[in-house]
Amino acid sequence: MNALSEQILSELRHLLSEMSDGGSVGPSVYDTARALQFHGNVTGRQDAYAWLIAQQQADGGWGSADFPLFRHAPTWAALLALQRADPLSGAADAVQAATRFLELQPDPYAHAVPEDAPVGAELILPQLCGEAASLLGGVAFPRHPALLPLRQACLVKLGAVATLPSGHPLLHSWEAWGTSPTTACPGDDGSIGISPAATAAWRAHAVTQGSTPQVGRADAYLQAASRATRSGIEGVVPNVWPINVFEPCWSLYTLHLAGLFAHPALAEAVRVIVAQLDARLGVRGLGPALHFAADADDTAVALCVLRLAGRDPAVDALRHFEFGELFVTFPGERNASVSTNIHALHALRLLGKPAAGTSAYVKANRNPHGLWDNEKWHVSWLYPTAHAVAALAQGKPQWRDERALAALLQAQRDDGGWGAGRASTFEETAYALFALHVMDGSEEPTGRRRIAQAVARALEWMLARRAAHALPQTPLWIGKELYCPTRVVRVAELAGLWLALRWGRRVLAEGAGAAP
């Protein structure tokens, strides 16, 4: 066990030291399909098309059947890309199966827009639907009527603006509304809105209309984004890139949840990242990437990390996103994010600032079981639950929540793991352990024994499935589709396993119910 703990710390050190390359993100069906469609040269991207076809599920759609809300964008996009790749092996069959899939799918936007709709759905899905209708007229596809007024209102706003500033949030979905390359310009990283799909669309329009000075920078960006997937296939790209603020921020925040933030073995790697964040945090806050608009979520987590490292950052950067007693992720956000407010609450408490309204909002946004499951940036309820427990307990040593604890223990699967879909995942099991770690500190002996038993079962499940240096594959984070920020998730997996190992050693040494 000690040897395994050392291996975990060594891998964590390595992961943290790599976080200066823009970030690691798993491949995206949606963005790859859109980039292929805009690229235009089928024969020059045969490996990427083959990858796209290989991702199709048995039912004809793309994306996890566990989370149907997030399957429309990748399936529409793949269908449109493959529609023009008929000579390629398997393309025609894939198009036929995708068409059947979309015909049979219930429309989640028939009457209203779900709270956890994918990023840019109001712009992207009607656009894809319209493109498919012109190619496959007469097919009874879902039409997403509830999104149409939102798209129209957004287009009216965009019509009043000649050019959006680099890094504006709406640039992230430029492929769904942009037609003139003059409405956007590649940022310092070469991207349009840190989006491969948007950048590929902008590049195609720029080449067609003769606006080529920036095309070389867009090409370099798309190549770098493709490398970030570690797929080894040219043209296969991630859902979002770079993530050179989000990745280090969330990784260090996760270390705190596991009790690893101040571990001596990680001290130098943590110090380097903290110094970078400290230098980058300005009065406007931080976004997921250096050249993207600031948002309350990244700003709040950055404030948490800096305070945990002993710095004294000003809370003013977070105040820009205050709306009454809540915090909006971006100005003009359609609906509030629970996890953004959870992170804002955690930051405010760490900084010793009043947070009664935010605390009340977080407590109120729970399901009848006492858990948090109405999240717009992550598909699993375990993610906001782990973070909410940490935020609510911050500075309150006697904080207890028997209802949430009972629900969390009851949700453990027979195999010992946790998961919001049909199977347990390493990432979600780690989140469950982070929450139990906090809860254990103020439980009575009986409760601590229950927790220790659950942790022992989780540890057994994790040990049976661990693989050194294995990149996670399961996409659970909400973008335009579900995606996987691989290093962020790997840090969570390793931190969860390290916590369970340490817990097990203490239980053995001190008797059942001991805390880590």
mmCIF file of C-alpha atoms in Angstrom, residues 6-343:
data_model
loop_
_atom_site.group_PDB
_atom_site.id
_atom_site.type_symbol
_atom_site.label_atom_id
_atom_site.label_comp_id
_atom_site.label_asym_id
_atom_site.label_seq_id
_atom_site.Cartn_x
_atom_site.Cartn_y
_atom_site.Cartn_z
ATOM 1 C CA GLU A 6 4.161 6.715 -3.632
ATOM 2 C CA GLN A 7 3.236 5.787 -7.194
ATOM 3 C CA ILE A 8 0.112 7.908 -6.937
ATOM 4 C CA LEU A 9 2.042 10.908 -5.619
ATOM 5 C CA SER A 10 4.634 10.483 -8.374
ATOM 6 C CA GLU A 11 1.965 10.429 -11.081
ATOM 7 C CA LEU A 12 0.226 13.458 -9.555
ATOM 8 C CA ARG A 13 3.540 15.350 -9.569
ATOM 9 C CA HIS A 14 4.005 14.457 -13.211
ATOM 10 C CA LEU A 15 0.481 15.560 -14.148
ATOM 11 C CA LEU A 16 0.858 18.896 -12.373
ATOM 12 C CA SER A 17 4.215 19.531 -14.046
ATOM 13 C CA GLU A 18 2.662 19.009 -17.510
ATOM 14 C CA MET A 19 0.035 21.719 -17.100
ATOM 15 C CA SER A 20 1.813 24.363 -19.151
ATOM 16 C CA ASP A 21 0.892 22.921 -22.562
ATOM 17 C CA GLY A 22 -2.657 24.262 -22.832
ATOM 18 C CA GLY A 23 -4.354 21.262 -21.305
ATOM 19 C CA SER A 24 -5.372 17.717 -22.145
ATOM 20 C CA VAL A 25 -8.925 17.053 -23.365
ATOM 21 C CA GLY A 26 -10.412 13.890 -24.814
ATOM 22 C CA PRO A 27 -11.598 13.766 -28.442
ATOM 23 C CA SER A 28 -14.980 15.226 -29.370
ATOM 24 C CA VAL A 29 -17.436 13.726 -31.838
ATOM 25 C CA TYR A 30 -19.224 17.049 -32.353
ATOM 26 C CA ASP A 31 -16.148 19.211 -32.938
ATOM 27 C CA THR A 32 -14.385 16.565 -35.015
ATOM 28 C CA ALA A 33 -17.453 16.148 -37.226
ATOM 29 C CA ARG A 34 -17.867 19.903 -37.684
ATOM 30 C CA ALA A 35 -14.153 20.363 -38.387
ATOM 31 C CA LEU A 36 -14.280 17.566 -40.977
ATOM 32 C CA GLN A 37 -17.320 19.102 -42.628
ATOM 33 C CA PHE A 38 -15.658 22.510 -42.849
ATOM 34 C CA HIS A 39 -12.303 21.063 -43.929
ATOM 35 C CA GLY A 40 -13.759 19.818 -47.195
ATOM 36 C CA ASN A 41 -11.057 17.284 -48.165
ATOM 37 C CA VAL A 42 -12.445 13.836 -47.405
ATOM 38 C CA THR A 43 -9.463 11.893 -48.750
ATOM 39 C CA GLY A 44 -7.045 13.932 -46.642
ATOM 40 C CA ARG A 45 -8.842 13.041 -43.402
ATOM 41 C CA GLN A 46 -9.727 9.373 -43.872
ATOM 42 C CA ASP A 47 -8.365 8.332 -40.465
ATOM 43 C CA ALA A 48 -10.459 10.986 -38.729
ATOM 44 C CA TYR A 49 -13.584 9.877 -40.619
ATOM 45 C CA ALA A 50 -12.859 6.277 -39.647
ATOM 46 C CA TRP A 51 -12.533 7.372 -36.009
ATOM 47 C CA LEU A 52 -15.854 9.205 -36.255
ATOM 48 C CA ILE A 53 -17.628 6.161 -37.670
ATOM 49 C CA ALA A 54 -16.104 3.958 -34.957
ATOM 50 C CA GLN A 55 -17.674 6.129 -32.231
ATOM 51 C CA GLN A 56 -21.232 5.437 -33.420
ATOM 52 C CA GLN A 57 -23.281 3.492 -30.898
ATOM 53 C CA ALA A 58 -25.258 0.342 -31.718
ATOM 54 C CA ASP A 59 -28.530 2.316 -31.791
ATOM 55 C CA GLY A 60 -27.217 4.617 -34.540
ATOM 56 C CA GLY A 61 -26.565 7.665 -32.386
ATOM 57 C CA TRP A 62 -23.392 9.150 -30.986
ATOM 58 C CA GLY A 63 -22.800 9.822 -27.294
ATOM 59 C CA SER A 64 -23.705 7.852 -24.183
ATOM 60 C CA ALA A 65 -27.156 6.281 -24.065
ATOM 61 C CA ASP A 66 -27.092 6.963 -20.300
ATOM 62 C CA PHE A 67 -27.437 10.696 -20.955
ATOM 63 C CA PRO A 68 -29.748 11.155 -23.986
ATOM 64 C CA LEU A 69 -29.973 14.955 -23.695
ATOM 65 C CA PHE A 70 -26.371 15.229 -24.877
ATOM 66 C CA ARG A 71 -26.640 12.990 -27.942
ATOM 67 C CA HIS A 72 -28.366 15.333 -30.383
ATOM 68 C CA ALA A 73 -25.479 17.676 -31.226
ATOM 69 C CA PRO A 74 -22.872 14.958 -31.860
ATOM 70 C CA THR A 75 -25.349 12.841 -33.828
ATOM 71 C CA TRP A 76 -26.538 15.733 -36.027
ATOM 72 C CA ALA A 77 -22.932 16.814 -36.611
ATOM 73 C CA ALA A 78 -21.681 13.303 -37.424
ATOM 74 C CA LEU A 79 -24.603 12.735 -39.789
ATOM 75 C CA LEU A 80 -23.841 15.953 -41.676
ATOM 76 C CA ALA A 81 -20.116 15.217 -41.900
ATOM 77 C CA LEU A 82 -20.630 11.651 -43.114
ATOM 78 C CA GLN A 83 -23.365 12.654 -45.544
ATOM 79 C CA ARG A 84 -20.651 14.042 -47.828
ATOM 80 C CA ALA A 85 -18.193 11.170 -47.242
ATOM 81 C CA ASP A 86 -20.208 8.496 -49.022
ATOM 82 C CA PRO A 87 -17.215 6.844 -50.787
ATOM 83 C CA LEU A 88 -15.603 5.985 -47.438
ATOM 84 C CA SER A 89 -16.159 2.492 -46.066
ATOM 85 C CA GLY A 90 -19.009 2.445 -43.560
ATOM 86 C CA ALA A 91 -20.119 6.056 -44.139
ATOM 87 C CA ALA A 92 -23.370 5.278 -45.953
ATOM 88 C CA ASP A 93 -24.427 2.689 -43.373
ATOM 89 C CA ALA A 94 -23.580 5.118 -40.551
ATOM 90 C CA VAL A 95 -25.733 7.835 -42.147
ATOM 91 C CA GLN A 96 -28.651 5.445 -42.559
ATOM 92 C CA ALA A 97 -28.426 4.306 -38.927
ATOM 93 C CA ALA A 98 -28.093 7.896 -37.671
ATOM 94 C CA THR A 99 -31.159 8.945 -39.669
ATOM 95 C CA ARG A 100 -33.219 6.178 -38.078
ATOM 96 C CA PHE A 101 -31.906 7.109 -34.640
ATOM 97 C CA LEU A 102 -32.918 10.780 -34.997
ATOM 98 C CA GLU A 103 -36.344 9.875 -36.346
ATOM 99 C CA LEU A 104 -37.045 7.765 -33.268
ATOM 100 C CA GLN A 105 -35.666 10.141 -30.652
ATOM 101 C CA PRO A 106 -38.090 12.130 -28.471
ATOM 102 C CA ASP A 107 -37.433 15.861 -28.725
ATOM 103 C CA PRO A 108 -36.240 17.206 -25.333
ATOM 104 C CA TYR A 109 -36.812 20.750 -26.633
ATOM 105 C CA ALA A 110 -40.363 20.269 -27.833
ATOM 106 C CA HIS A 111 -41.924 22.414 -25.098
ATOM 107 C CA ALA A 112 -39.144 23.830 -22.882
ATOM 108 C CA VAL A 113 -35.373 24.046 -22.508
ATOM 109 C CA PRO A 114 -33.904 21.735 -19.835
ATOM 110 C CA GLU A 115 -31.846 23.398 -17.113
ATOM 111 C CA ASP A 116 -28.790 21.315 -17.982
ATOM 112 C CA ALA A 117 -28.944 21.816 -21.757
ATOM 113 C CA PRO A 118 -25.591 21.586 -23.522
ATOM 114 C CA VAL A 119 -23.493 24.708 -24.079
ATOM 115 C CA GLY A 120 -24.812 26.791 -26.995
ATOM 116 C CA ALA A 121 -27.762 24.456 -27.628
ATOM 117 C CA GLU A 122 -30.052 27.360 -28.531
ATOM 118 C CA LEU A 123 -27.699 28.319 -31.376
ATOM 119 C CA ILE A 124 -26.242 24.971 -32.391
ATOM 120 C CA LEU A 125 -29.195 22.557 -32.520
ATOM 121 C CA PRO A 126 -31.531 24.670 -34.700
ATOM 122 C CA GLN A 127 -28.607 25.330 -37.056
ATOM 123 C CA LEU A 128 -27.805 21.600 -37.367
ATOM 124 C CA CYS A 129 -31.479 20.757 -37.758
ATOM 125 C CA GLY A 130 -31.819 23.296 -40.566
ATOM 126 C CA GLU A 131 -28.748 21.971 -42.378
ATOM 127 C CA ALA A 132 -30.027 18.393 -42.121
ATOM 128 C CA ALA A 133 -33.493 19.384 -43.348
ATOM 129 C CA SER A 134 -32.035 20.872 -46.525
ATOM 130 C CA LEU A 135 -30.106 17.649 -47.196
ATOM 131 C CA LEU A 136 -32.690 15.114 -46.067
ATOM 132 C CA GLY A 137 -36.004 16.783 -46.722
ATOM 133 C CA GLY A 138 -39.085 14.887 -45.640
ATOM 134 C CA VAL A 139 -37.437 13.039 -42.769
ATOM 135 C CA ALA A 140 -39.382 13.468 -39.505
ATOM 136 C CA PHE A 141 -36.494 14.741 -37.380
ATOM 137 C CA PRO A 142 -36.928 16.434 -34.000
ATOM 138 C CA ARG A 143 -37.229 20.179 -34.685
ATOM 139 C CA HIS A 144 -36.405 21.636 -31.247
ATOM 140 C CA PRO A 145 -39.113 24.359 -31.322
ATOM 141 C CA ALA A 146 -38.438 25.626 -27.774
ATOM 142 C CA LEU A 147 -34.941 26.682 -28.857
ATOM 143 C CA LEU A 148 -36.038 28.785 -31.822
ATOM 144 C CA PRO A 149 -37.062 31.955 -29.906
ATOM 145 C CA LEU A 150 -33.794 31.841 -27.965
ATOM 146 C CA ARG A 151 -31.785 31.491 -31.155
ATOM 147 C CA GLN A 152 -33.666 34.345 -32.815
ATOM 148 C CA ALA A 153 -33.161 36.653 -29.834
ATOM 149 C CA CYS A 154 -29.456 35.849 -29.818
ATOM 150 C CA LEU A 155 -29.127 36.489 -33.550
ATOM 151 C CA VAL A 156 -30.804 39.872 -33.145
ATOM 152 C CA LYS A 157 -28.210 40.832 -30.527
ATOM 153 C CA LEU A 158 -25.375 39.585 -32.697
ATOM 154 C CA GLY A 159 -26.728 41.491 -35.677
ATOM 155 C CA ALA A 160 -26.218 44.747 -33.793
ATOM 156 C CA VAL A 161 -22.511 44.054 -33.265
ATOM 157 C CA ALA A 162 -19.972 44.362 -36.078
ATOM 158 C CA THR A 163 -17.175 42.361 -34.439
ATOM 159 C CA LEU A 164 -17.098 40.542 -31.128
ATOM 160 C CA PRO A 165 -13.986 41.048 -29.010
ATOM 161 C CA SER A 166 -11.539 38.155 -28.848
ATOM 162 C CA GLY A 167 -12.558 35.639 -26.186
ATOM 163 C CA HIS A 168 -16.235 36.660 -26.063
ATOM 164 C CA PRO A 169 -18.387 33.696 -24.867
ATOM 165 C CA LEU A 170 -20.564 33.732 -28.010
ATOM 166 C CA LEU A 171 -17.486 33.115 -30.159
ATOM 167 C CA HIS A 172 -17.362 29.626 -28.665
ATOM 168 C CA SER A 173 -20.395 28.769 -30.852
ATOM 169 C CA TRP A 174 -19.399 30.857 -33.904
ATOM 170 C CA GLU A 175 -19.857 27.836 -36.180
ATOM 171 C CA ALA A 176 -23.601 28.004 -35.458
ATOM 172 C CA TRP A 177 -24.128 31.664 -36.383
ATOM 173 C CA GLY A 178 -21.083 33.156 -38.069
ATOM 174 C CA THR A 179 -20.925 33.644 -41.835
ATOM 175 C CA SER A 180 -18.511 36.539 -42.252
ATOM 176 C CA PRO A 181 -14.938 36.177 -40.964
ATOM 177 C CA THR A 182 -14.966 39.895 -40.148
ATOM 178 C CA THR A 183 -17.274 39.225 -37.164
ATOM 179 C CA ALA A 184 -14.436 37.476 -35.325
ATOM 180 C CA CYS A 185 -10.687 37.334 -35.249
ATOM 181 C CA PRO A 186 -8.468 34.535 -33.912
ATOM 182 C CA GLY A 187 -7.272 35.242 -30.379
ATOM 183 C CA ASP A 188 -3.698 35.131 -29.168
ATOM 184 C CA ASP A 189 -3.922 31.322 -29.113
ATOM 185 C CA GLY A 190 -5.116 31.252 -32.745
ATOM 186 C CA SER A 191 -8.631 30.105 -31.869
ATOM 187 C CA ILE A 192 -12.098 31.467 -32.293
ATOM 188 C CA GLY A 193 -13.549 31.212 -28.785
ATOM 189 C CA ILE A 194 -11.271 28.309 -27.687
ATOM 190 C CA SER A 195 -13.450 26.097 -29.909
ATOM 191 C CA PRO A 196 -12.091 23.790 -32.640
ATOM 192 C CA ALA A 197 -15.497 23.734 -34.353
ATOM 193 C CA ALA A 198 -15.788 27.531 -34.343
ATOM 194 C CA THR A 199 -12.196 27.916 -35.512
ATOM 195 C CA ALA A 200 -12.631 25.386 -38.338
ATOM 196 C CA ALA A 201 -15.820 27.167 -39.467
ATOM 197 C CA TRP A 202 -14.157 30.588 -39.362
ATOM 198 C CA ARG A 203 -11.170 29.268 -41.304
ATOM 199 C CA ALA A 204 -13.400 27.838 -44.036
ATOM 200 C CA HIS A 205 -15.245 31.141 -44.445
ATOM 201 C CA ALA A 206 -11.984 33.116 -44.360
ATOM 202 C CA VAL A 207 -10.459 31.016 -47.151
ATOM 203 C CA THR A 208 -13.624 31.242 -49.278
ATOM 204 C CA GLN A 209 -13.888 35.012 -48.892
ATOM 205 C CA GLY A 210 -10.210 35.723 -49.347
ATOM 206 C CA SER A 211 -9.554 36.873 -45.767
ATOM 207 C CA THR A 212 -6.437 34.771 -45.319
ATOM 208 C CA PRO A 213 -3.881 36.634 -43.163
ATOM 209 C CA GLN A 214 -4.969 34.795 -39.999
ATOM 210 C CA VAL A 215 -5.670 31.411 -41.583
ATOM 211 C CA GLY A 216 -2.189 30.094 -40.796
ATOM 212 C CA ARG A 217 -2.706 30.834 -37.090
ATOM 213 C CA ALA A 218 -6.068 29.041 -37.148
ATOM 214 C CA ASP A 219 -4.387 26.043 -38.803
ATOM 215 C CA ALA A 220 -1.678 25.959 -36.136
ATOM 216 C CA TYR A 221 -4.338 26.136 -33.422
ATOM 217 C CA LEU A 222 -6.314 23.229 -34.898
ATOM 218 C CA GLN A 223 -3.171 21.113 -35.103
ATOM 219 C CA ALA A 224 -2.296 21.882 -31.471
ATOM 220 C CA ALA A 225 -5.872 21.152 -30.380
ATOM 221 C CA SER A 226 -5.750 17.822 -32.185
ATOM 222 C CA ARG A 227 -2.536 16.894 -30.355
ATOM 223 C CA ALA A 228 -4.248 17.720 -27.037
ATOM 224 C CA THR A 229 -6.606 14.754 -27.539
ATOM 225 C CA ARG A 230 -3.656 12.326 -27.617
ATOM 226 C CA SER A 231 -5.588 10.314 -30.202
ATOM 227 C CA GLY A 232 -2.693 10.439 -32.655
ATOM 228 C CA ILE A 233 -5.169 11.097 -35.488
ATOM 229 C CA GLU A 234 -4.900 14.324 -37.469
ATOM 230 C CA GLY A 235 -8.268 16.072 -37.586
ATOM 231 C CA VAL A 236 -9.663 14.514 -34.400
ATOM 232 C CA VAL A 237 -10.127 17.493 -32.065
ATOM 233 C CA PRO A 238 -11.459 18.203 -28.536
ATOM 234 C CA ASN A 239 -14.639 20.016 -27.508
ATOM 235 C CA VAL A 240 -12.753 22.919 -25.968
ATOM 236 C CA TRP A 241 -9.092 23.921 -25.957
ATOM 237 C CA PRO A 242 -6.975 25.379 -24.456
ATOM 238 C CA ILE A 243 -8.004 25.017 -20.828
ATOM 239 C CA ASN A 244 -4.824 26.451 -19.312
ATOM 240 C CA VAL A 245 -6.664 28.051 -16.374
ATOM 241 C CA PHE A 246 -9.440 25.540 -15.762
ATOM 242 C CA GLU A 247 -7.114 22.513 -15.756
ATOM 243 C CA PRO A 248 -4.640 23.686 -13.070
ATOM 244 C CA CYS A 249 -7.350 25.401 -10.981
ATOM 245 C CA TRP A 250 -9.610 22.353 -10.743
ATOM 246 C CA SER A 251 -6.679 20.028 -10.212
ATOM 247 C CA LEU A 252 -5.406 21.928 -7.182
ATOM 248 C CA TYR A 253 -8.949 22.346 -5.842
ATOM 249 C CA THR A 254 -9.361 18.565 -6.103
ATOM 250 C CA LEU A 255 -6.129 18.028 -4.165
ATOM 251 C CA HIS A 256 -7.667 20.105 -1.368
ATOM 252 C CA LEU A 257 -10.824 17.963 -1.349
ATOM 253 C CA ALA A 258 -8.636 14.888 -0.824
ATOM 254 C CA GLY A 259 -6.416 16.465 1.829
ATOM 255 C CA LEU A 260 -3.453 16.519 -0.573
ATOM 256 C CA PHE A 261 -3.052 20.242 -1.240
ATOM 257 C CA ALA A 262 -0.250 20.701 1.276
ATOM 258 C CA HIS A 263 1.399 17.298 0.844
ATOM 259 C CA PRO A 264 5.210 17.749 0.859
ATOM 260 C CA ALA A 265 5.630 15.473 -2.164
ATOM 261 C CA LEU A 266 3.537 17.868 -4.268
ATOM 262 C CA ALA A 267 4.691 21.155 -2.733
ATOM 263 C CA GLU A 268 6.965 22.343 -5.562
ATOM 264 C CA ALA A 269 4.496 21.506 -8.339
ATOM 265 C CA VAL A 270 1.694 23.235 -6.424
ATOM 266 C CA ARG A 271 3.899 26.278 -5.749
ATOM 267 C CA VAL A 272 4.619 26.761 -9.468
ATOM 268 C CA ILE A 273 0.932 26.629 -10.421
ATOM 269 C CA VAL A 274 -0.105 28.923 -7.562
ATOM 270 C CA ALA A 275 2.475 31.511 -8.628
ATOM 271 C CA GLN A 276 1.117 31.427 -12.181
ATOM 272 C CA LEU A 277 -2.491 31.805 -11.021
ATOM 273 C CA ASP A 278 -1.538 34.635 -8.702
ATOM 274 C CA ALA A 279 0.125 36.492 -11.574
ATOM 275 C CA ARG A 280 -2.796 35.883 -13.936
ATOM 276 C CA LEU A 281 -5.702 36.802 -11.647
ATOM 277 C CA GLY A 282 -6.634 40.381 -12.436
ATOM 278 C CA VAL A 283 -9.460 42.650 -11.363
ATOM 279 C CA ARG A 284 -11.759 41.103 -13.982
ATOM 280 C CA GLY A 285 -11.185 37.517 -12.814
ATOM 281 C CA LEU A 286 -10.235 34.464 -14.856
ATOM 282 C CA GLY A 287 -11.880 32.309 -17.512
ATOM 283 C CA PRO A 288 -11.202 28.702 -18.492
ATOM 284 C CA ALA A 289 -8.312 29.842 -20.692
ATOM 285 C CA LEU A 290 -6.012 32.849 -20.652
ATOM 286 C CA HIS A 291 -7.520 34.351 -23.799
ATOM 287 C CA PHE A 292 -11.182 33.754 -23.005
ATOM 288 C CA ALA A 293 -13.723 35.849 -21.118
ATOM 289 C CA ALA A 294 -13.591 35.698 -17.322
ATOM 290 C CA ASP A 295 -16.365 33.841 -15.519
ATOM 291 C CA ALA A 296 -17.477 33.417 -11.913
ATOM 292 C CA ASP A 297 -16.726 29.685 -11.776
ATOM 293 C CA ASP A 298 -13.054 29.820 -12.763
ATOM 294 C CA THR A 299 -12.593 33.004 -10.751
ATOM 295 C CA ALA A 300 -14.087 31.456 -7.603
ATOM 296 C CA VAL A 301 -11.990 28.289 -7.824
ATOM 297 C CA ALA A 302 -8.851 30.352 -8.471
ATOM 298 C CA LEU A 303 -9.622 32.405 -5.344
ATOM 299 C CA CYS A 304 -10.059 29.193 -3.348
ATOM 300 C CA VAL A 305 -6.723 27.825 -4.550
ATOM 301 C CA LEU A 306 -4.850 31.058 -3.849
ATOM 302 C CA ARG A 307 -6.298 31.344 -0.360
ATOM 303 C CA LEU A 308 -5.494 27.714 0.404
ATOM 304 C CA ALA A 309 -1.915 28.468 -0.635
ATOM 305 C CA GLY A 310 -1.704 31.273 1.922
ATOM 306 C CA ARG A 311 -2.237 34.170 -0.480
ATOM 307 C CA ASP A 312 -4.714 36.951 0.220
ATOM 308 C CA PRO A 313 -6.485 37.578 -3.106
ATOM 309 C CA ALA A 314 -9.050 40.359 -3.392
ATOM 310 C CA VAL A 315 -12.646 39.223 -3.663
ATOM 311 C CA ASP A 316 -13.440 42.095 -6.064
ATOM 312 C CA ALA A 317 -12.849 39.896 -9.114
ATOM 313 C CA LEU A 318 -15.739 37.671 -8.041
ATOM 314 C CA ARG A 319 -18.073 40.590 -7.298
ATOM 315 C CA HIS A 320 -18.283 41.382 -11.038
ATOM 316 C CA PHE A 321 -20.526 38.338 -11.377
ATOM 317 C CA GLU A 322 -22.813 39.036 -8.428
ATOM 318 C CA PHE A 323 -26.474 39.295 -9.340
ATOM 319 C CA GLY A 324 -28.541 39.941 -6.224
ATOM 320 C CA GLU A 325 -27.559 37.163 -3.831
ATOM 321 C CA LEU A 326 -26.420 34.833 -6.622
ATOM 322 C CA PHE A 327 -23.436 34.632 -8.936
ATOM 323 C CA VAL A 328 -23.870 34.200 -12.686
ATOM 324 C CA THR A 329 -21.183 32.265 -14.508
ATOM 325 C CA PHE A 330 -21.195 34.703 -17.440
ATOM 326 C CA PRO A 331 -23.160 37.964 -17.718
ATOM 327 C CA GLY A 332 -26.431 37.294 -19.540
ATOM 328 C CA GLU A 333 -26.471 33.612 -18.558
ATOM 329 C CA ARG A 334 -29.789 31.903 -19.347
ATOM 330 C CA ASN A 335 -29.990 30.088 -16.004
ATOM 331 C CA ALA A 336 -27.836 30.091 -12.891
ATOM 332 C CA SER A 337 -25.293 27.357 -12.252
ATOM 333 C CA VAL A 338 -25.471 25.568 -8.925
ATOM 334 C CA SER A 339 -21.795 24.573 -8.954
ATOM 335 C CA THR A 340 -20.704 28.134 -9.761
ATOM 336 C CA ASN A 341 -22.521 29.301 -6.647
ATOM 337 C CA ILE A 342 -21.069 26.408 -4.655
ATOM 338 C CA HIS A 343 -17.573 27.522 -5.651
#
